[in-house]
Amino acid sequence: MDAATPLIDATFWITCGAILILLVCSGFFSGSETALTAASRGKLRAQADRGQRGAQQALAITEDNERLIGSVLLGNNLVNILATSLATALFTRLFGESGVALATVVMTLLVLIFAEVLPKTYAITNAETAAAIVARPIGLVVTIFAPVVTAVRWLVRGVLRLFGVQTDPDAHFLAVREEIAGALQLGHSEGVVEKEDRDRILGALDLSDRFVEEIMLHRSQIEMINADDEPAAILAQCLESPHTRLPVFRNDPENIIGLIHAKDLLRAMHAMMFGPDATPEGLRSFAIANVAMEPYFIPETTTLDDQMREFLRRRTHFALVVDEYGALQGLITLEDILEEIVGEITDEFDRHEDSQVRRAEDGAFIVDGAMTIRDLNRATDWALPDDEANTIAGLVIHEAQTIPTTGQVFSFHGFRFEVLARKDNRITRLKMRPL
């Protein structure tokens, strides 16, 4: 009679070793998936710029997230299934038919603790460091599994197409701008990011989506110099104005012939009165058109980002905005664009009464009708829509579908609007209160 075959032999230990190795591989795949998907591409880019090869490889393989996740899941499932199969065979040999249930319980606990929770917890805590470490071996896995993953991807897309679901392999779930905006909003709500810092960053990101017509000074508010005025009157107007640059027109305000800088004007007048070529006539023969610079016109559909770059390229700060017919609509300066980033810029020449929004004693807000909705939202942290109008007066007119009279009250978008003043067809002052 043959001796009974021992249950714990070399095969037993080899199987246990194989299961242990497969669990380590499973943990590696699980942690790698979490690290590479949770790692900030911005931080990886910063590390890559400092010469870290692991970060460079992590950036490269995360360019195609679908292929990366497919390869990691394929590898993870292969090792998990193989480990479970070996464990079932081992426990069946030891405990008979009851070994199947026992193997299921034991492997579930081992995979859950050591191949899922533990590696993923570490990976999400040290995402960028872990991503740089695993990038090279995962890149090799992606290359090896590429044919299988590609076939699976096409199969999945075909099945989804049968149900009317279209997939774009190059589409990102969130645009970079939306990711940054979401992170800033979350940081602000948690008290980590200050409101001013959030507004500055979002203001800079929005420049390419906004147009000069949204922030320009309307033509009705532009201070101009009449070229036909007496030189003394021109000098007095220039000295009294809070602006250093003023458009010059002749006959009709639409006929802009130039742009005068206060320094150029004073320099030219000083030369005519006290310079070597001074004449007894003094300022009488002064012609402002000879001193004025050529006007710079731009279309109202120019984006703020493009216009800022153009200002820097041309080394100028001032532009006149025209519509598609060439009619003057307003003016814009480099300072106007910078204010969209840093907020209102004031100096010693700005009058306090020019403030466009102030708090009344009853808690309501007194708002200038010409104030843009974006500036109001920024000043008060409100969220009034600016899709249909640029200014707060324009929003009231749009919602009322008429030009309101003084004293009329409206309620929409969660606010109460009262028209305090109106000039001609323009609403000049409003009282607002959140409902």
XYZ file of C-alpha atoms in Angstrom:
435
model
C 0.000 0.000 0.000
C 1.413 3.315 -1.070
C 2.091 5.875 1.567
C -0.433 8.753 1.663
C 0.653 11.743 -0.349
C 1.506 14.591 2.065
C -0.758 17.680 1.758
C 1.999 20.147 2.539
C 4.746 19.487 0.045
C 6.845 21.456 -2.428
C 3.781 22.091 -4.642
C 1.972 23.652 -1.688
C 4.778 26.110 -1.004
C 5.248 26.938 -4.680
C 1.513 27.680 -4.978
C 1.568 29.868 -1.862
C 4.578 31.764 -3.214
C 2.843 32.266 -6.571
C -0.295 33.594 -4.840
C 1.831 36.005 -2.798
C 3.625 37.282 -5.906
C 0.311 37.707 -7.730
C -1.121 39.684 -4.775
C 1.923 41.980 -4.893
C 1.350 42.469 -8.632
C -2.319 43.195 -8.003
C -1.398 45.798 -5.406
C 1.101 47.302 -7.835
C -1.527 47.639 -10.583
C -4.128 49.074 -8.196
C -1.737 51.612 -6.713
C -0.393 52.565 -10.139
C -3.869 53.212 -11.487
C -4.701 55.496 -8.553
C -1.359 57.316 -8.630
C -1.381 58.004 -12.359
C -5.002 59.153 -12.462
C -4.840 61.221 -9.252
C -1.487 62.886 -9.904
C -1.633 66.560 -10.842
C -0.329 67.068 -14.355
C 0.719 70.557 -13.322
C 2.950 69.211 -10.548
C 4.294 66.479 -12.827
C 5.098 69.104 -15.455
C 6.975 71.174 -12.861
C 8.976 68.098 -11.811
C 9.640 67.189 -15.443
C 10.937 70.704 -16.111
C 13.410 70.143 -13.295
C 14.718 67.061 -15.120
C 12.959 64.212 -13.285
C 12.659 61.384 -15.813
C 9.928 59.586 -13.864
C 7.680 62.638 -14.069
C 8.373 62.955 -17.792
C 7.386 59.314 -18.347
C 4.265 59.743 -16.177
C 3.194 62.706 -18.330
C 3.766 60.703 -21.495
C 1.676 57.672 -20.527
C -1.177 59.746 -19.092
C -1.681 61.505 -22.430
C -3.974 58.615 -23.402
C -5.892 57.819 -20.222
C -8.169 55.329 -21.941
C -5.269 53.144 -23.071
C -3.528 53.503 -19.696
C -6.569 52.466 -17.652
C -7.380 49.640 -20.067
C -3.870 48.185 -19.756
C -3.771 48.487 -15.958
C -7.225 46.929 -15.559
C -6.277 44.100 -17.898
C -3.138 43.354 -15.906
C -4.965 43.668 -12.593
C -7.751 41.320 -13.625
C -5.304 38.757 -14.995
C -3.325 38.517 -11.752
C -6.440 38.586 -9.544
C -8.151 35.802 -11.480
C -4.980 33.716 -11.563
C -4.385 34.211 -7.819
C -7.995 33.255 -7.029
C -7.762 30.141 -9.223
C -4.565 28.980 -7.520
C -6.036 29.657 -4.074
C -9.181 27.674 -4.925
C -7.137 24.725 -6.131
C -4.955 24.895 -3.012
C -7.855 25.097 -0.544
C -9.787 22.377 -2.351
C -6.790 20.098 -2.007
C -6.550 20.864 1.716
C -10.235 20.990 2.718
C -12.114 19.283 -0.043
C -15.283 20.815 -1.488
C -15.598 23.300 1.387
C -12.280 24.767 0.274
C -14.020 26.701 -2.551
C -16.015 28.845 -0.114
C -13.031 29.224 2.189
C -10.801 30.296 -0.699
C -13.383 32.910 -1.734
C -13.476 34.438 1.756
C -9.707 34.408 2.276
C -8.860 35.816 -1.185
C -11.533 38.512 -0.883
C -9.984 39.738 2.357
C -6.420 39.527 1.041
C -7.216 41.328 -2.224
C -9.354 43.972 -0.509
C -6.784 44.823 2.174
C -3.396 44.232 0.561
C -4.163 44.649 -3.152
C -6.734 47.476 -3.082
C -7.099 49.612 0.051
C -3.452 49.626 1.175
C -1.760 50.483 -2.171
C -4.483 52.925 -3.217
C -4.324 54.752 0.106
C -0.581 55.194 -0.269
C -0.902 56.181 -3.931
C -3.544 58.834 -3.366
C -1.553 60.268 -0.445
C 1.662 60.501 -2.489
C 0.227 60.675 -5.989
C 3.006 62.525 -7.832
C 5.837 60.599 -6.127
C 4.152 57.241 -6.751
C 3.312 58.161 -10.350
C 6.955 58.976 -11.090
C 8.077 55.670 -9.564
C 5.621 53.396 -11.407
C 5.665 55.263 -14.735
C 8.429 53.185 -16.329
C 7.117 49.662 -15.528
C 3.538 50.716 -16.326
C 4.759 52.120 -19.631
C 6.161 48.672 -20.435
C 2.839 47.056 -19.480
C 0.953 49.481 -21.706
C 3.241 48.618 -24.628
C 2.849 44.846 -24.107
C -0.943 44.967 -23.760
C -1.432 47.582 -26.501
C -2.828 45.164 -29.163
C -5.324 43.590 -26.737
C -6.372 46.948 -25.278
C -6.866 48.422 -28.745
C -9.126 45.516 -29.738
C -11.121 45.903 -26.500
C -11.499 49.654 -27.081
C -12.927 49.138 -30.554
C -15.267 46.446 -29.256
C -16.517 48.697 -26.432
C -17.090 51.626 -28.801
C -18.978 49.367 -31.177
C -21.267 48.143 -28.402
C -21.854 51.710 -27.168
C -22.606 52.822 -30.711
C -25.380 50.250 -30.881
C -27.027 52.061 -27.973
C -26.527 55.485 -29.563
C -23.617 56.521 -27.350
C -20.850 58.328 -29.213
C -17.376 58.474 -27.669
C -14.607 60.897 -28.525
C -11.217 59.390 -27.635
C -9.553 62.813 -27.747
C -12.116 64.612 -25.578
C -11.264 65.579 -22.034
C -13.828 65.231 -19.318
C -13.054 68.739 -18.110
C -11.263 71.569 -19.873
C -8.150 72.859 -18.161
C -9.838 76.197 -17.490
C -12.807 74.464 -15.842
C -10.498 72.332 -13.710
C -8.630 75.397 -12.483
C -11.858 77.323 -11.891
C -13.355 74.414 -9.971
C -10.243 74.050 -7.829
C -10.240 77.783 -7.074
C -13.927 77.802 -6.154
C -13.439 74.786 -3.900
C -10.383 76.350 -2.308
C -12.268 79.595 -1.706
C -15.243 77.790 -0.152
C -12.858 75.966 2.190
C -11.033 79.162 3.133
C -7.746 78.165 1.514
C -7.897 80.630 -1.417
C -8.668 84.294 -0.837
C -11.435 85.900 -2.898
C -9.014 88.420 -4.426
C -6.597 85.661 -5.499
C -9.446 83.647 -7.018
C -10.748 86.670 -8.930
C -7.302 87.556 -10.300
C -6.608 84.078 -11.637
C -10.080 83.644 -13.129
C -9.870 87.132 -14.616
C -6.648 86.245 -16.410
C -8.121 82.965 -17.690
C -11.200 84.756 -19.048
C -9.346 87.266 -21.225
C -9.467 85.063 -24.312
C -13.251 84.597 -23.973
C -14.196 88.251 -23.542
C -14.354 91.092 -26.060
C -13.409 94.751 -25.900
C -17.035 95.807 -26.373
C -17.811 94.321 -22.950
C -15.482 96.611 -20.986
C -14.925 99.632 -23.248
C -15.902 103.131 -22.164
C -19.033 103.970 -24.179
C -18.768 106.848 -26.639
C -21.322 108.854 -24.646
C -18.839 109.020 -21.752
C -15.679 109.804 -23.730
C -14.073 113.174 -23.027
C -12.753 114.676 -26.263
C -10.898 117.792 -27.405
C -12.292 119.877 -30.260
C -9.434 120.703 -32.615
C -11.113 124.001 -33.502
C -11.146 125.305 -29.915
C -8.806 128.105 -28.901
C -5.382 126.914 -27.682
C -6.056 128.378 -24.226
C -9.326 126.451 -23.965
C -7.590 123.263 -25.070
C -4.878 123.762 -22.448
C -7.441 124.449 -19.723
C -9.459 121.337 -20.647
C -6.334 119.185 -20.658
C -5.243 120.487 -17.243
C -8.679 119.963 -15.696
C -9.144 116.473 -17.105
C -8.218 113.464 -14.902
C -6.991 111.704 -18.081
C -3.540 112.021 -19.643
C -4.664 110.925 -23.132
C -7.632 112.476 -24.936
C -9.045 111.914 -28.430
C -9.102 114.924 -30.752
C -12.010 115.488 -33.181
C -12.895 118.045 -35.793
C -16.434 119.184 -36.684
C -18.056 115.925 -35.556
C -17.183 113.726 -32.550
C -17.279 110.768 -34.938
C -14.420 112.348 -36.908
C -11.447 111.488 -34.697
C -8.290 113.005 -36.189
C -5.800 112.087 -33.487
C -4.876 111.396 -29.898
C -3.141 113.930 -27.674
C -1.012 113.163 -24.642
C -0.907 115.844 -21.967
C 2.900 115.813 -21.936
C 3.096 116.274 -25.712
C 0.623 119.140 -25.523
C 2.486 120.942 -22.734
C 5.839 120.339 -24.401
C 4.649 121.783 -27.710
C 3.024 124.814 -26.076
C 6.111 125.481 -23.967
C 8.290 125.372 -27.082
C 6.042 127.865 -28.881
C 6.061 130.267 -25.938
C 9.602 129.962 -24.591
C 11.623 127.914 -27.095
C 14.217 129.217 -29.578
C 11.512 129.430 -32.266
C 9.055 131.303 -30.068
C 7.093 134.056 -31.809
C 5.224 137.094 -30.499
C 2.042 135.375 -31.545
C 2.652 132.792 -28.843
C -0.082 130.184 -28.693
C -2.309 131.865 -31.273
C -0.755 129.884 -34.105
C -0.843 126.594 -32.196
C -2.484 123.722 -34.128
C -3.226 120.639 -32.034
C -3.437 118.463 -35.150
C 0.325 118.926 -35.627
C 1.008 117.483 -32.179
C -1.636 114.767 -31.961
C -0.664 111.157 -32.571
C -2.376 109.049 -35.191
C -5.517 107.394 -33.736
C -5.520 103.629 -33.286
C -8.818 101.956 -34.186
C -9.810 98.381 -33.345
C -12.974 96.306 -34.022
C -15.331 95.719 -31.119
C -15.054 91.942 -31.586
C -11.375 91.823 -30.585
C -10.747 89.600 -27.568
C -9.154 91.124 -24.488
C -6.253 88.682 -24.677
C -5.464 89.633 -28.282
C -5.839 93.331 -27.539
C -3.516 93.202 -24.541
C -0.883 91.517 -26.676
C -1.384 94.138 -29.379
C -1.019 96.961 -26.851
C 2.272 95.470 -25.690
C 3.490 94.940 -29.247
C 2.642 98.477 -30.357
C 3.804 99.998 -27.050
C 0.606 101.975 -26.682
C -2.102 102.068 -24.027
C -5.092 103.553 -25.843
C -7.408 102.392 -28.640
C -10.694 103.582 -30.130
C -13.336 100.910 -30.700
C -15.456 100.904 -33.865
C -18.246 98.640 -35.102
C -18.486 96.829 -38.428
C -19.583 100.063 -40.145
C -16.624 102.044 -38.799
C -18.764 104.054 -36.370
C -17.155 104.974 -33.058
C -18.447 102.845 -30.191
C -16.077 103.620 -27.358
C -12.493 103.446 -26.178
C -10.379 100.986 -24.262
C -7.049 101.267 -22.493
C -4.477 98.810 -21.246
C -5.531 99.740 -17.719
C -9.098 98.616 -18.484
C -7.815 95.158 -19.407
C -5.531 94.945 -16.380
C -8.480 95.853 -14.154
C -10.229 92.717 -15.381
C -7.420 90.792 -13.681
C -6.473 92.779 -10.587
C -9.694 94.703 -9.987
C -10.322 98.425 -9.922
C -7.146 100.531 -10.137
C -7.469 103.970 -8.564
C -5.006 106.812 -8.142
C -4.925 110.267 -6.585
C -6.841 111.732 -9.530
C -9.833 109.393 -9.256
C -12.777 111.006 -7.517
C -14.349 109.091 -4.618
C -17.838 109.828 -5.889
C -17.001 107.935 -9.064
C -17.331 104.629 -7.174
C -19.820 102.511 -9.123
C -21.236 100.564 -6.179
C -21.668 101.497 -2.537
C -23.562 100.174 0.450
C -26.539 102.243 1.612
C -27.503 102.686 5.259
C -30.456 100.303 4.873
C -28.161 97.516 3.634
C -29.089 97.851 -0.041
C -26.551 98.579 -2.773
C -26.548 101.765 -4.847
C -25.194 100.789 -8.263
C -24.198 102.888 -11.264
C -26.243 101.717 -14.253
C -23.131 101.670 -16.446
C -21.333 99.229 -14.148
C -20.662 95.920 -15.854
C -22.342 92.847 -14.434
C -18.988 91.129 -14.156
C -17.534 93.960 -12.053
C -20.613 93.940 -9.822
C -20.380 90.187 -9.326
C -16.721 90.560 -8.526
C -17.279 93.356 -6.010
C -20.170 91.656 -4.208
C -19.478 87.944 -4.879
C -22.857 87.609 -6.571
C -23.643 85.470 -9.630
C -25.854 87.627 -11.836
C -25.935 86.337 -15.450
C -24.080 88.368 -18.081
C -25.093 86.421 -21.190
C -27.711 88.896 -22.433
C -26.253 92.222 -21.260
C -22.906 93.740 -20.291
C -24.103 96.347 -17.785
C -26.490 96.147 -14.880
C -28.762 98.715 -16.568
C -28.773 96.560 -19.693
C -29.798 93.529 -17.614
C -32.752 95.416 -16.135
C -33.868 96.634 -19.575
C -33.502 93.133 -21.008
C -35.581 91.530 -18.247
C -38.186 94.319 -18.198
C -38.467 94.326 -21.997
C -38.928 98.103 -21.770
C -37.052 101.210 -20.642
C -38.152 101.643 -17.021
C -39.073 104.960 -15.450
C -37.707 106.328 -12.201
C -39.207 104.565 -9.216
C -40.132 101.328 -10.968
C -39.263 98.143 -9.100
C -38.474 94.713 -10.547
C -37.597 91.356 -9.057
C -35.631 88.718 -10.968
C -32.581 86.478 -10.554
C -33.114 86.601 -6.784
C -32.711 90.390 -6.489
C -34.931 93.439 -6.118
C -34.074 96.273 -8.530
C -35.336 99.828 -8.043
C -34.628 102.497 -10.674
C -33.349 105.575 -8.825
C -32.326 107.791 -11.734
C -32.653 107.899 -15.488
C -31.136 110.255 -18.073
C -32.788 110.272 -21.477
C -33.096 106.561 -22.288
C -30.307 105.454 -19.969
C -30.711 104.072 -16.457
C -28.008 105.858 -14.498
C -28.547 104.598 -10.944
C -30.188 101.586 -9.327
C -30.839 100.288 -5.837
C -30.348 96.542 -5.462
C -31.101 94.159 -2.647
C -30.830 90.331 -2.534
C -34.213 88.740 -1.865
